[in-house]
Amino acid sequence: MCGIVGYVGPQQAVPILLEGLKRLEYRGYDSAGLALLQDGGIIIQKSAGKIRVLEESIKGMQFDSNCGIAHTRWATHGEPNDTNAHPHTDGSGRISVVHNGIIENFRTLKQYLERKGHRFNTETDTEIIAHLIQDNYQGDLFEAVRKALTQVEGTYGIAVVSLDHPGEIVAARHGSPLVIGSGNGENFIASDVSAILRHTDQVMYLEDRELAHITADGFNVATIENTEVTPEIEKIEWSLEQIEKGGFSHFMLKEIYEQPLALNNAIRGRLNFEEGISRLNGLQLQMEELLSIQRIIITACGTSWHSALIGEYMIEDLARIPVEVEYASEFRYRSPIISDGTLVFVISQSGETADTLAALREAKRKGATGLGICNVVGSTIARETDGGIYIHAGPEIGVASTKAFTSQIMVLALVTLLLARQRDMSHEKGRQFVDAIQKLPSQVQSILDESDQIKRLADMFSDHNNFLYLGRGINFPTALEGALKMKEISYIHAEGYPAAEMKHGPIALIDENMPVVVIALKDQVYDKVLSNIQEIKARNGRVIAIATEGDEEIKRLANHVLYIPKVMYHLTPILSIIPLQLLAYFVAVNRGCDVDQPRNLAKSVTVE
Ligand code: AGP
């Protein structure tokens, strides 16, 4: 999953392309490059490493170009180096391409083109596209790209320029996101809106198998099958300020501190305290349809999969509907059983995760109603579901998901309330649930206000190379998420487990060097968790307990205690995850890690 940006218009292209790349850097950051149409030629500059390396390499160079394309890479084919960095050209160097996605039949196409005399310089699948366009070129760049793409299998968001077509960009998408930004006498393309938000809030989302011919004056869109498409321009709601760091040292820290606001946005206009119910119009389901649900499947990846697990506990306990949670990457190939009355929820912050999108399509192919819980408005998953709920967390730029996780759980709580109040949950219980939900944003704030003690704890444990996270019941997934955060940004090996599962193996890992984070809240499994802590202490493990305010007993057992406010059992993950997010953040900072752009990761995984 890479980032693509393009510009054509009266302004100098280089500064616009570089700024756009920086806003897309969270999508992939192992090499970068640009191609500029200038003085009848194409100038290509590319380098391995972050965008600042590219910037360094072109410092002092004079450019005079009003049309160009650029790319930041997350390597799939060919190691991250100067040669494999994008853009790639055809044999003649007249056509240049940047690409986000994977060409699955690139070997077959490569052999076909080699038989026709083409020679290749890189290990990438993308270089094949440039040669294939040249192979189909008969004076019309748009037509050559269209024909070439009829031979391509796989996923792509591409942008193409040619020195024979100054002032023109051809862009196309299938599986990877691409938007066209409509400006005044200028136009833009980008993998997502954040790259062009400074210049326009008017965008058109290209659909699968669509391509566009873009000039400064406008753009035309057609399908790969050559059917004309009428562009639908949409307004972007996010502000530029929302995609800035706002004085925080990292986007991740900013997004952790934005959680009280994000949680309020997730519930705004969706709760009715008087009736003790939630209202979710986006689901597009009538009451009868909701009442006829027999089974729910929730599928997602990574952090979104962890929130799905929490949704399972909530919905099964409170709405008494059987729920199955599936890894999207497994679900799509497992031939799942979709019987009548099965509702499928897909959860995705970016709305572009390839495995989750494919799982949605598979479920719908099998006749399920597919609903989404997404953050990015206008994303592919949001547009392909039968209905859904936006979490309204605002842009999440830090690769490690934080506010999207808690907002996803908040929305799952609203879904649970809707379904439960239709079934056995009483009016009074509903009001208590609404009341507890409405208190969460300020309770999160109270934990954030105590971040200093979490920082001090991080200072004590930043030199450890292993962590164990334990939780029971609805906080087992919270332990998984805490471990994932620590892994993602500090590169420490961390594992999450149901606390009782520990004695069936993981306890072998415990000694005086193993910090064990235990979520030990005053709930129906509290005593069981205390016994688990005893077992750890008996092996000299060092226990960091996440505990309920006012719990004095835990202090006698745990080495360190971080308190969170008391809240209803089914809502505790929204509070218990906050100290774990901050612990991972402070440890990663102490270890000098690149918190917002951890190695080997990318924000939205648009390839399989
Ligand atoms: C979480 O911190 C990671 N960035 C990753 O696991 C992420 O949750 C996963 O890729 C799913 O992304 P999505 O929610 O955008 O689909």
Coordinates of C-alpha atoms and ligand atoms in Angstrom, one line a residue:
M1 CA 0.0 0.0 0.0
C2 CA 1.7 3.0 -1.4
G3 CA 0.7 6.7 -1.8
I4 CA 0.2 8.3 -5.1
V5 CA -0.3 12.0 -5.9
G6 CA -0.5 14.0 -9.2
Y7 CA -1.0 17.6 -10.3
V8 CA -1.7 19.4 -13.5
G9 CA -2.3 23.2 -13.6
P10 CA -0.6 26.6 -13.6
Q11 CA 1.3 26.2 -10.3
Q12 CA 4.8 24.6 -9.9
A13 CA 4.2 20.9 -9.5
V14 CA 7.1 20.0 -7.3
P15 CA 6.1 21.6 -4.0
I16 CA 2.5 20.3 -4.4
L17 CA 3.7 16.8 -5.1
L18 CA 6.2 16.8 -2.2
E19 CA 3.6 18.1 0.3
G20 CA 1.1 15.6 -1.0
L21 CA 3.6 12.7 -0.5
K22 CA 4.3 13.8 3.0
R23 CA 0.6 13.6 3.9
L24 CA 0.5 10.1 2.3
E25 CA 3.7 8.9 3.9
Y26 CA 1.8 6.8 6.5
R27 CA 0.7 4.6 3.7
G28 CA 4.3 3.4 3.0
Y29 CA 7.7 5.0 3.5
D30 CA 10.5 2.8 2.2
S31 CA 11.2 4.8 -1.0
A32 CA 9.8 7.7 -3.0
G33 CA 10.0 9.4 -6.4
L34 CA 8.4 11.8 -8.9
A35 CA 8.1 12.2 -12.6
L36 CA 7.8 15.8 -14.1
L37 CA 6.8 16.8 -17.6
Q38 CA 9.1 19.7 -18.4
D39 CA 10.4 21.3 -21.6
G40 CA 9.1 18.4 -23.8
G41 CA 10.8 15.8 -21.6
I42 CA 10.3 13.8 -18.4
I43 CA 12.4 14.4 -15.4
I44 CA 12.5 11.4 -12.9
Q45 CA 13.9 11.7 -9.4
K46 CA 13.6 8.8 -7.0
S47 CA 15.4 7.4 -4.0
A48 CA 15.2 4.7 -1.3
G49 CA 14.2 5.9 2.2
K50 CA 11.7 8.5 3.5
I51 CA 10.5 11.5 1.5
R52 CA 13.0 13.7 3.2
V53 CA 15.7 11.7 1.4
L54 CA 14.1 12.5 -2.0
E55 CA 13.8 16.2 -0.9
E56 CA 17.5 16.2 0.0
S57 CA 18.4 14.7 -3.4
I58 CA 16.6 17.4 -5.4
K59 CA 17.6 20.3 -3.1
G60 CA 19.0 23.2 -5.3
M61 CA 17.7 21.7 -8.5
Q62 CA 15.7 24.1 -10.7
F63 CA 12.4 22.7 -11.9
D64 CA 9.8 24.4 -14.1
S65 CA 7.0 21.9 -14.4
N66 CA 3.2 22.2 -14.1
C67 CA 2.4 18.6 -14.5
G68 CA 3.7 15.6 -12.5
I69 CA 3.1 12.4 -10.6
A70 CA 4.7 11.2 -7.4
H71 CA 4.8 8.1 -5.2
T72 CA 5.7 6.9 -1.7
R73 CA 6.2 3.1 -1.5
W74 CA 5.5 0.1 0.7
A75 CA 7.5 -2.6 -1.1
T76 CA 5.7 -5.7 -2.3
H77 CA 7.8 -6.8 -5.3
G78 CA 11.5 -6.0 -5.2
E79 CA 13.4 -4.7 -2.1
P80 CA 13.3 -1.0 -1.2
N81 CA 16.1 0.5 -3.2
D82 CA 16.7 3.4 -5.8
T83 CA 16.0 1.1 -8.8
N84 CA 12.8 -0.4 -7.5
A85 CA 11.5 3.0 -6.3
H86 CA 8.7 4.5 -8.4
P87 CA 8.1 6.0 -11.0
H88 CA 8.9 3.3 -13.6
T89 CA 9.2 3.8 -17.3
D90 CA 8.8 1.9 -20.5
G91 CA 11.8 0.9 -22.6
S92 CA 11.8 4.3 -24.5
G93 CA 11.5 6.3 -21.3
R94 CA 8.6 8.2 -22.9
I95 CA 6.0 6.8 -20.5
S96 CA 6.2 7.0 -16.7
V97 CA 4.0 5.2 -14.2
V98 CA 3.4 5.2 -10.4
H99 CA 1.3 2.3 -9.0
N100 CA -0.3 1.3 -5.7
G101 CA -1.4 -2.4 -5.6
I102 CA -0.2 -5.8 -6.9
I103 CA -0.2 -7.0 -10.6
E104 CA -0.9 -10.7 -10.0
N105 CA -0.2 -11.8 -13.6
F106 CA 2.9 -9.7 -14.0
R107 CA 5.1 -12.8 -14.7
T108 CA 2.9 -13.9 -17.7
L109 CA 2.8 -10.3 -19.0
K110 CA 6.6 -10.0 -18.6
Q111 CA 7.3 -13.1 -20.6
Y112 CA 4.8 -12.0 -23.3
L113 CA 6.5 -8.6 -23.5
E114 CA 10.1 -10.1 -23.4
R115 CA 9.1 -12.3 -26.4
K116 CA 8.2 -9.0 -28.1
G117 CA 11.7 -7.6 -27.3
H118 CA 11.0 -5.6 -24.1
R119 CA 13.8 -5.5 -21.5
F120 CA 13.3 -4.8 -17.8
N121 CA 15.5 -3.1 -15.3
T122 CA 13.7 -3.7 -12.0
E123 CA 12.2 -6.5 -9.9
T124 CA 8.8 -4.7 -9.7
D125 CA 5.4 -5.7 -11.1
T126 CA 4.8 -2.0 -11.9
E127 CA 7.5 -1.7 -14.6
I128 CA 5.4 -4.2 -16.6
I129 CA 2.5 -1.7 -16.7
A130 CA 4.7 1.0 -18.3
H131 CA 5.9 -1.4 -21.0
L132 CA 2.3 -2.7 -21.6
I133 CA 1.1 0.9 -22.2
Q134 CA 3.9 1.4 -24.7
D135 CA 2.9 -1.9 -26.4
N136 CA -0.6 -0.6 -26.8
Y137 CA 0.3 3.0 -27.7
Q138 CA -0.9 4.3 -31.0
G139 CA -0.9 8.1 -30.3
D140 CA -3.7 8.2 -27.7
L141 CA -2.3 7.8 -24.1
F142 CA -5.8 7.3 -22.6
E143 CA -6.6 4.5 -25.0
A144 CA -3.2 2.9 -24.6
V145 CA -3.7 2.8 -20.8
R146 CA -7.2 1.5 -21.1
K147 CA -6.1 -1.3 -23.5
A148 CA -3.2 -2.2 -21.3
L149 CA -5.4 -2.5 -18.3
T150 CA -7.7 -4.9 -20.0
Q151 CA -4.7 -7.3 -19.9
V152 CA -3.9 -6.7 -16.2
E153 CA -5.1 -8.9 -13.3
G154 CA -4.7 -7.7 -9.8
T155 CA -5.1 -4.4 -7.9
Y156 CA -4.0 -1.0 -8.9
G157 CA -4.3 2.7 -8.4
I158 CA -2.1 4.1 -11.1
A159 CA -1.1 7.5 -12.6
V160 CA 0.6 7.8 -16.0
V161 CA 2.3 10.7 -17.8
S162 CA 4.0 10.7 -21.2
L163 CA 6.4 13.2 -22.8
D164 CA 4.2 13.0 -25.9
H165 CA 1.3 14.3 -24.0
P166 CA 2.3 17.4 -22.0
G167 CA -0.3 18.7 -19.5
E168 CA -2.0 15.3 -19.3
I169 CA -2.3 12.6 -16.6
V170 CA -4.1 9.3 -17.0
A171 CA -5.2 7.7 -13.8
A172 CA -7.0 4.4 -13.1
R173 CA -8.2 2.3 -10.2
H174 CA -9.1 -1.3 -9.4
G175 CA -9.0 -2.4 -5.8
S176 CA -6.8 0.4 -4.6
P177 CA -8.3 3.8 -3.7
L178 CA -7.9 6.9 -5.9
V179 CA -9.6 10.3 -5.8
I180 CA -9.6 13.1 -8.3
G181 CA -9.4 16.6 -6.8
S182 CA -11.2 19.2 -8.7
G183 CA -9.7 22.7 -8.5
N184 CA -10.1 26.0 -10.2
G185 CA -8.1 25.7 -13.5
E186 CA -6.1 22.8 -11.9
N187 CA -6.7 19.2 -11.0
F188 CA -5.2 16.7 -8.6
I189 CA -5.2 12.9 -8.1
A190 CA -4.3 11.2 -4.8
S191 CA -4.6 7.9 -3.0
D192 CA -6.6 9.7 -0.3
V193 CA -8.0 13.2 0.3
S194 CA -5.4 14.3 2.9
A195 CA -2.8 14.8 0.2
I196 CA -4.8 17.4 -1.6
L197 CA -7.0 18.9 1.1
R198 CA -5.0 22.1 1.2
H199 CA -5.9 22.8 -2.4
T200 CA -9.5 21.6 -2.8
D201 CA -12.4 19.9 -0.9
Q202 CA -14.2 18.9 -4.1
V203 CA -13.4 15.3 -5.0
M204 CA -14.5 12.4 -7.2
Y205 CA -13.9 8.9 -5.9
L206 CA -12.9 6.7 -8.9
E207 CA -14.7 3.3 -8.7
D208 CA -13.2 -0.1 -9.6
R209 CA -12.3 -0.5 -13.3
E210 CA -12.5 3.2 -14.0
L211 CA -9.9 5.5 -15.5
A212 CA -9.7 9.2 -16.0
H213 CA -8.0 11.6 -18.4
I214 CA -7.0 14.7 -16.5
T215 CA -5.8 18.1 -17.7
A216 CA -5.7 21.5 -16.0
D217 CA -9.2 22.3 -17.5
G218 CA -11.0 19.2 -16.4
F219 CA -11.3 15.4 -16.5
N220 CA -13.2 12.7 -18.3
V221 CA -13.9 9.3 -16.8
A222 CA -14.7 6.0 -18.5
T223 CA -14.7 2.4 -17.5
I224 CA -12.0 0.0 -18.7
E225 CA -14.7 -1.4 -21.0
N226 CA -14.8 2.1 -22.5
T227 CA -18.3 3.2 -21.2
E228 CA -18.4 6.9 -20.3
V229 CA -18.9 7.8 -16.6
T230 CA -20.5 11.0 -15.3
P231 CA -18.2 12.2 -12.5
E232 CA -20.0 12.7 -9.1
I233 CA -18.2 15.4 -7.1
E234 CA -18.4 15.1 -3.3
K235 CA -17.3 17.7 -0.6
I236 CA -14.7 16.6 2.0
E237 CA -15.9 17.3 5.6
W238 CA -12.4 17.1 7.2
S239 CA -10.5 20.3 7.8
L240 CA -6.8 20.8 7.1
E241 CA -6.3 21.5 10.8
Q242 CA -7.5 18.0 11.6
I243 CA -4.7 16.5 9.6
E244 CA -2.0 18.6 11.3
K245 CA -0.1 17.5 14.5
G246 CA -1.6 20.5 16.4
G247 CA 1.5 20.9 18.7
F248 CA 1.8 17.2 19.7
S249 CA 5.1 15.5 19.0
H250 CA 3.4 12.6 17.2
F251 CA 0.1 12.0 15.5
M252 CA -0.4 9.0 17.7
L253 CA -0.2 11.1 20.9
K254 CA -2.6 13.7 19.4
E255 CA -5.0 10.9 18.4
I256 CA -4.8 9.3 21.9
Y257 CA -5.7 12.7 23.4
E258 CA -8.5 13.3 20.8
Q259 CA -10.4 10.2 22.2
P260 CA -12.8 12.2 24.5
L261 CA -13.8 14.3 21.5
A262 CA -13.9 11.3 19.1
L263 CA -16.1 9.3 21.5
N264 CA -18.5 12.3 21.7
N265 CA -18.6 12.5 17.9
A266 CA -19.4 8.8 17.8
I267 CA -22.5 9.1 19.9
R268 CA -23.7 12.6 18.9
G269 CA -27.4 12.4 17.8
R270 CA -27.5 8.6 18.3
L271 CA -28.6 8.3 21.9
N272 CA -32.0 8.8 23.6
F273 CA -31.7 8.7 27.4
E274 CA -35.5 9.1 28.0
E275 CA -36.2 5.8 26.1
G276 CA -32.9 4.2 26.9
I277 CA -32.2 3.4 23.2
S278 CA -29.8 4.2 20.4
R279 CA -30.8 5.4 16.9
L280 CA -28.6 4.2 13.9
N281 CA -30.3 5.4 10.7
G282 CA -27.2 4.5 8.6
L283 CA -27.9 0.8 9.1
Q284 CA -30.7 1.1 6.5
L285 CA -32.6 -1.7 8.3
Q286 CA -36.2 -1.7 9.3
M287 CA -37.2 -2.9 12.8
E288 CA -38.5 -6.2 11.4
E289 CA -35.2 -6.9 9.6
L290 CA -33.3 -6.2 12.9
L291 CA -35.7 -8.4 14.8
S292 CA -35.2 -11.3 12.3
I293 CA -31.4 -11.4 12.8
Q294 CA -30.5 -15.0 13.8
R295 CA -26.7 -14.7 13.7
I296 CA -24.1 -12.0 13.3
I297 CA -20.6 -12.4 11.8
I298 CA -18.1 -9.6 12.4
T299 CA -15.0 -9.7 10.2
A300 CA -12.0 -7.4 10.2
C301 CA -8.2 -7.2 10.5
G302 CA -5.7 -6.1 13.2
T303 CA -7.0 -3.6 15.7
S304 CA -10.5 -3.6 14.1
W305 CA -10.6 -7.4 14.7
H306 CA -9.9 -6.7 18.4
S307 CA -12.9 -4.3 18.6
A308 CA -15.0 -7.0 16.8
L309 CA -14.1 -9.5 19.6
I310 CA -15.4 -6.9 22.1
G311 CA -18.5 -6.5 20.1
E312 CA -19.1 -10.2 20.3
Y313 CA -19.0 -10.1 24.1
M314 CA -21.4 -7.2 24.2
I315 CA -24.0 -8.4 21.7
E316 CA -24.1 -12.0 22.9
D317 CA -24.3 -11.0 26.6
L318 CA -26.9 -8.2 26.2
A319 CA -28.8 -8.9 23.0
R320 CA -28.5 -12.7 23.1
I321 CA -27.7 -13.0 19.4
P322 CA -25.0 -15.6 18.5
V323 CA -21.9 -13.7 17.1
E324 CA -18.9 -15.1 15.3
V325 CA -15.7 -13.0 14.8
E326 CA -13.5 -13.8 11.8
Y327 CA -10.2 -12.7 10.6
A328 CA -11.2 -11.2 7.2
S329 CA -8.1 -12.8 5.5
E330 CA -9.3 -16.2 6.6
F331 CA -13.1 -15.6 6.1
R332 CA -12.7 -14.8 2.4
Y333 CA -11.1 -18.1 1.6
R334 CA -12.9 -20.3 4.1
S335 CA -16.2 -20.7 2.2
P336 CA -18.3 -19.4 5.2
I337 CA -21.8 -20.7 5.8
I338 CA -24.3 -17.8 5.3
S339 CA -27.8 -18.9 6.3
D340 CA -30.9 -16.8 6.3
G341 CA -31.0 -14.2 9.0
T342 CA -27.2 -13.9 9.0
L343 CA -26.0 -10.3 9.2
V344 CA -22.3 -9.6 8.4
F345 CA -20.6 -6.5 9.9
V346 CA -17.2 -5.5 8.5
I347 CA -15.1 -3.1 10.6
S348 CA -12.4 -1.0 9.1
Q349 CA -10.9 2.4 10.1
S350 CA -9.6 3.1 6.6
G351 CA -12.4 1.4 4.7
E352 CA -9.7 0.3 2.2
T353 CA -8.2 -2.9 3.8
A354 CA -8.1 -5.4 0.9
D355 CA -8.8 -8.5 3.0
T356 CA -11.8 -6.8 4.7
L357 CA -13.2 -5.6 1.4
A358 CA -12.9 -9.0 -0.1
A359 CA -14.6 -10.6 2.9
L360 CA -17.5 -8.2 2.5
R361 CA -17.8 -9.1 -1.2
E362 CA -17.6 -12.8 -0.3
A363 CA -20.4 -12.4 2.3
K364 CA -22.6 -10.5 -0.1
R365 CA -21.9 -13.0 -2.9
K366 CA -23.3 -15.6 -0.5
G367 CA -26.5 -13.6 0.1
A368 CA -25.6 -11.9 3.5
T369 CA -26.6 -8.3 4.2
G370 CA -23.2 -6.6 4.6
L371 CA -23.0 -3.6 7.0
G372 CA -19.9 -1.5 7.7
I373 CA -18.4 0.3 10.7
C374 CA -15.9 2.7 9.1
N375 CA -14.1 5.9 9.8
V376 CA -13.1 7.2 6.4
V377 CA -16.1 8.8 4.6
G378 CA -16.4 7.7 1.0
S379 CA -14.0 4.8 1.4
T380 CA -14.5 1.7 -0.8
I381 CA -15.9 -0.5 2.0
A382 CA -18.3 2.3 3.1
R383 CA -19.5 2.6 -0.4
E384 CA -19.9 -1.1 -1.1
T385 CA -21.8 -2.0 2.1
D386 CA -25.6 -2.2 2.2
G387 CA -25.5 0.3 5.1
G388 CA -23.4 1.2 8.0
I389 CA -22.2 3.5 10.7
Y390 CA -19.4 6.0 10.5
I391 CA -17.5 6.3 13.8
H392 CA -16.6 10.0 13.1
A393 CA -13.3 9.7 14.8
G394 CA -11.7 12.2 12.4
P395 CA -8.5 11.5 10.4
E396 CA -6.3 8.9 12.0
I397 CA -2.8 9.4 10.6
G398 CA -0.6 7.5 13.2
V399 CA -0.2 4.0 11.8
A400 CA -1.0 2.5 15.2
S401 CA -4.7 2.8 15.6
T402 CA -5.9 4.4 18.8
K403 CA -9.0 6.6 18.7
A404 CA -10.6 4.5 15.9
F405 CA -10.4 1.5 18.3
T406 CA -12.3 3.1 21.1
S407 CA -14.8 4.7 18.7
Q408 CA -15.4 1.4 17.1
I409 CA -16.2 -0.1 20.5
M410 CA -18.5 2.9 21.2
V411 CA -20.4 2.3 18.0
L412 CA -20.6 -1.5 18.8
A413 CA -22.1 -0.5 22.1
L414 CA -24.7 1.5 20.2
V415 CA -25.5 -1.5 18.0
T416 CA -25.7 -3.7 21.1
L417 CA -28.2 -1.3 22.7
L418 CA -30.3 -1.1 19.6
L419 CA -30.6 -4.9 19.3
A420 CA -30.9 -5.5 23.1
R421 CA -33.7 -3.0 23.6
Q422 CA -35.6 -4.8 20.8
R423 CA -35.2 -8.0 22.8
D424 CA -34.8 -8.6 26.6
M425 CA -33.1 -5.4 27.8
S426 CA -35.5 -3.4 30.0
H427 CA -36.2 0.3 29.6
E428 CA -34.4 1.0 32.9
K429 CA -31.3 -1.1 31.9
G430 CA -31.3 0.8 28.7
R431 CA -31.2 4.1 30.4
Q432 CA -28.4 2.9 32.7
F433 CA -26.5 1.9 29.6
V434 CA -27.1 5.2 27.9
D435 CA -26.0 7.1 31.0
A436 CA -22.8 5.0 31.3
I437 CA -22.0 5.6 27.6
Q438 CA -22.5 9.4 28.0
K439 CA -20.0 9.4 30.9
L440 CA -17.2 7.7 29.0
P441 CA -15.6 10.7 27.3
S442 CA -15.0 12.5 30.6
Q443 CA -13.8 9.3 32.2
V444 CA -11.3 8.8 29.4
Q445 CA -10.1 12.4 30.0
S446 CA -9.5 11.7 33.6
I447 CA -7.2 8.8 32.7
L448 CA -5.3 11.0 30.2
D449 CA -4.9 13.6 32.9
E450 CA -2.8 11.0 34.9
S451 CA -0.5 10.2 32.0
D452 CA 2.6 11.2 34.0
Q453 CA 2.5 8.1 36.1
I454 CA 2.2 6.0 33.0
K455 CA 5.3 7.8 31.6
R456 CA 7.2 7.0 34.8
L457 CA 6.2 3.3 34.4
A458 CA 7.4 3.3 30.8
D459 CA 10.7 4.7 31.9
M460 CA 11.1 1.7 34.2
F461 CA 10.3 -0.9 31.5
S462 CA 11.6 0.6 28.2
D463 CA 14.7 -1.7 28.2
H464 CA 12.7 -4.9 28.4
N465 CA 12.4 -7.0 25.3
N466 CA 9.3 -9.0 26.1
F467 CA 5.9 -8.2 27.6
L468 CA 2.9 -10.3 28.4
Y469 CA -0.7 -8.9 28.5
L470 CA -3.5 -10.8 30.3
G471 CA -7.2 -10.1 30.6
R472 CA -10.4 -12.1 31.1
G473 CA -13.8 -11.9 29.6
I474 CA -14.4 -8.7 27.6
N475 CA -10.9 -7.5 28.5
F476 CA -9.2 -10.4 26.9
P477 CA -9.4 -8.6 23.5
T478 CA -8.2 -5.4 25.3
A479 CA -5.1 -7.4 26.4
L480 CA -4.6 -8.4 22.7
E481 CA -4.9 -4.8 21.6
G482 CA -2.4 -3.6 24.3
A483 CA 0.1 -6.2 23.1
L484 CA -0.4 -5.2 19.5
K485 CA 0.3 -1.5 20.3
M486 CA 3.5 -2.4 22.1
K487 CA 4.6 -4.7 19.2
E488 CA 3.7 -2.2 16.5
I489 CA 5.5 0.9 17.7
S490 CA 8.3 -0.3 20.0
Y491 CA 9.2 -3.6 18.2
I492 CA 9.1 -5.3 21.7
H493 CA 7.8 -8.9 21.5
A494 CA 4.5 -8.7 23.3
E495 CA 1.7 -11.3 23.5
G496 CA -1.9 -11.1 24.8
Y497 CA -3.6 -14.0 26.4
P498 CA -6.8 -14.9 28.3
A499 CA -5.4 -14.8 31.9
A500 CA -6.5 -18.4 32.6
E501 CA -4.8 -19.7 29.5
M502 CA -1.5 -18.7 30.9
K503 CA -0.9 -21.8 32.9
H504 CA -1.4 -23.9 29.8
G505 CA 2.0 -22.7 28.4
P506 CA 2.8 -19.0 28.5
I507 CA 3.6 -19.2 32.2
A508 CA 6.9 -20.8 31.2
L509 CA 8.0 -17.4 29.9
I510 CA 7.7 -15.8 33.3
D511 CA 10.6 -14.8 35.4
E512 CA 11.9 -11.5 37.1
N513 CA 12.6 -10.1 33.6
M514 CA 9.1 -10.5 32.3
P515 CA 6.7 -7.6 32.8
V516 CA 3.1 -8.8 32.8
V517 CA 0.3 -6.3 32.3
V518 CA -2.9 -7.6 33.8
I519 CA -6.3 -6.1 33.4
A520 CA -7.8 -6.8 36.8
L521 CA -11.0 -4.8 37.2
K522 CA -13.6 -5.3 39.9
D523 CA -16.0 -7.4 37.7
Q524 CA -17.4 -10.9 37.8
V525 CA -14.0 -12.5 37.1
Y526 CA -11.9 -10.3 39.5
D527 CA -11.1 -13.1 42.0
K528 CA -10.0 -15.4 39.2
V529 CA -7.7 -12.7 37.9
L530 CA -6.2 -12.3 41.4
S531 CA -5.4 -16.0 41.5
N532 CA -3.7 -15.6 38.1
I533 CA -1.6 -12.7 39.5
Q534 CA -0.6 -14.9 42.4
E535 CA 0.6 -17.6 39.9
I536 CA 2.8 -14.9 38.2
K537 CA 4.1 -13.5 41.5
A538 CA 5.1 -17.1 42.5
R539 CA 7.4 -17.0 39.5
N540 CA 8.8 -13.5 40.3
G541 CA 7.0 -12.0 37.4
R542 CA 6.6 -8.2 37.6
V543 CA 2.9 -7.3 37.5
I544 CA 1.5 -4.0 36.2
A545 CA -2.2 -4.1 37.0
I546 CA -4.9 -2.0 35.4
A547 CA -7.4 -1.7 38.3
T548 CA -10.7 -0.1 39.3
E549 CA -10.4 3.2 41.3
G550 CA -10.7 2.5 45.0
D551 CA -9.4 -1.1 44.8
E552 CA -6.8 -1.2 47.6
E553 CA -6.5 -5.0 47.6
I554 CA -4.7 -5.2 44.3
K555 CA -1.9 -3.0 45.7
R556 CA -0.8 -5.8 48.0
L557 CA -0.3 -8.1 45.0
A558 CA 0.8 -6.1 41.9
N559 CA 4.1 -4.3 41.6
H560 CA 2.5 -1.3 39.9
V561 CA -1.1 -0.3 39.7
L562 CA -2.8 2.1 37.1
Y563 CA -6.3 3.0 38.1
I564 CA -9.3 3.6 35.8
P565 CA -12.7 4.9 36.8
K566 CA -15.5 2.5 37.6
V567 CA -17.8 1.8 34.6
M568 CA -20.3 -0.9 33.4
Y569 CA -18.5 -4.2 32.6
H570 CA -19.4 -4.2 28.9
L571 CA -17.9 -0.7 28.5
T572 CA -14.6 -1.3 30.5
P573 CA -12.4 -1.8 27.4
I574 CA -12.9 1.8 26.3
L575 CA -11.2 2.9 29.6
S576 CA -8.8 0.0 30.2
I577 CA -7.1 0.4 26.8
I578 CA -6.1 4.0 27.4
P579 CA -3.2 3.3 29.8
L580 CA -2.0 0.5 27.5
Q581 CA -1.9 2.9 24.5
L582 CA 0.1 5.5 26.5
L583 CA 2.4 2.8 27.9
A584 CA 3.3 1.6 24.4
Y585 CA 3.7 5.2 23.2
F586 CA 6.1 6.3 26.0
V587 CA 8.1 3.1 25.7
A588 CA 8.5 3.5 21.9
V589 CA 9.5 7.2 22.4
N590 CA 12.1 6.1 25.0
R591 CA 13.5 3.5 22.5
G592 CA 13.8 6.2 19.8
C593 CA 11.3 4.4 17.5
D594 CA 9.5 6.2 14.7
V595 CA 6.1 6.1 16.5
D596 CA 3.9 7.4 13.6
Q597 CA 5.6 5.4 10.9
P598 CA 6.8 2.1 12.5
R599 CA 9.1 0.0 10.4
N600 CA 7.5 -2.5 7.9
L601 CA 4.0 -1.2 8.6
A602 CA 1.5 1.0 6.7
K603 CA -1.8 2.6 7.7
S604 CA -4.1 0.9 5.3
V605 CA -3.3 -2.5 3.8
T606 CA -4.7 -2.3 0.3
V607 CA -3.0 -5.4 -1.0
E608 CA -3.5 -9.0 0.1
Ligands
AGP1 C1 -3.5 -1.1 14.0 O1 -2.8 -0.3 14.8 C2 -2.9 -1.4 12.7 N1 -2.6 -0.2 12.0 C3 -3.6 -2.4 11.9 O2 -3.6 -3.6 12.6 C4 -5.0 -2.1 11.4 O3 -5.9 -2.1 12.5 C5 -5.5 -3.1 10.4 O4 -4.6 -3.0 9.3 C6 -6.9 -2.8 9.9 O5 -7.0 -1.6 9.4 P1 -8.5 -1.0 9.1 O6 -9.2 -0.8 10.4 O7 -8.2 0.3 8.4 O8 -9.2 -2.0 8.2

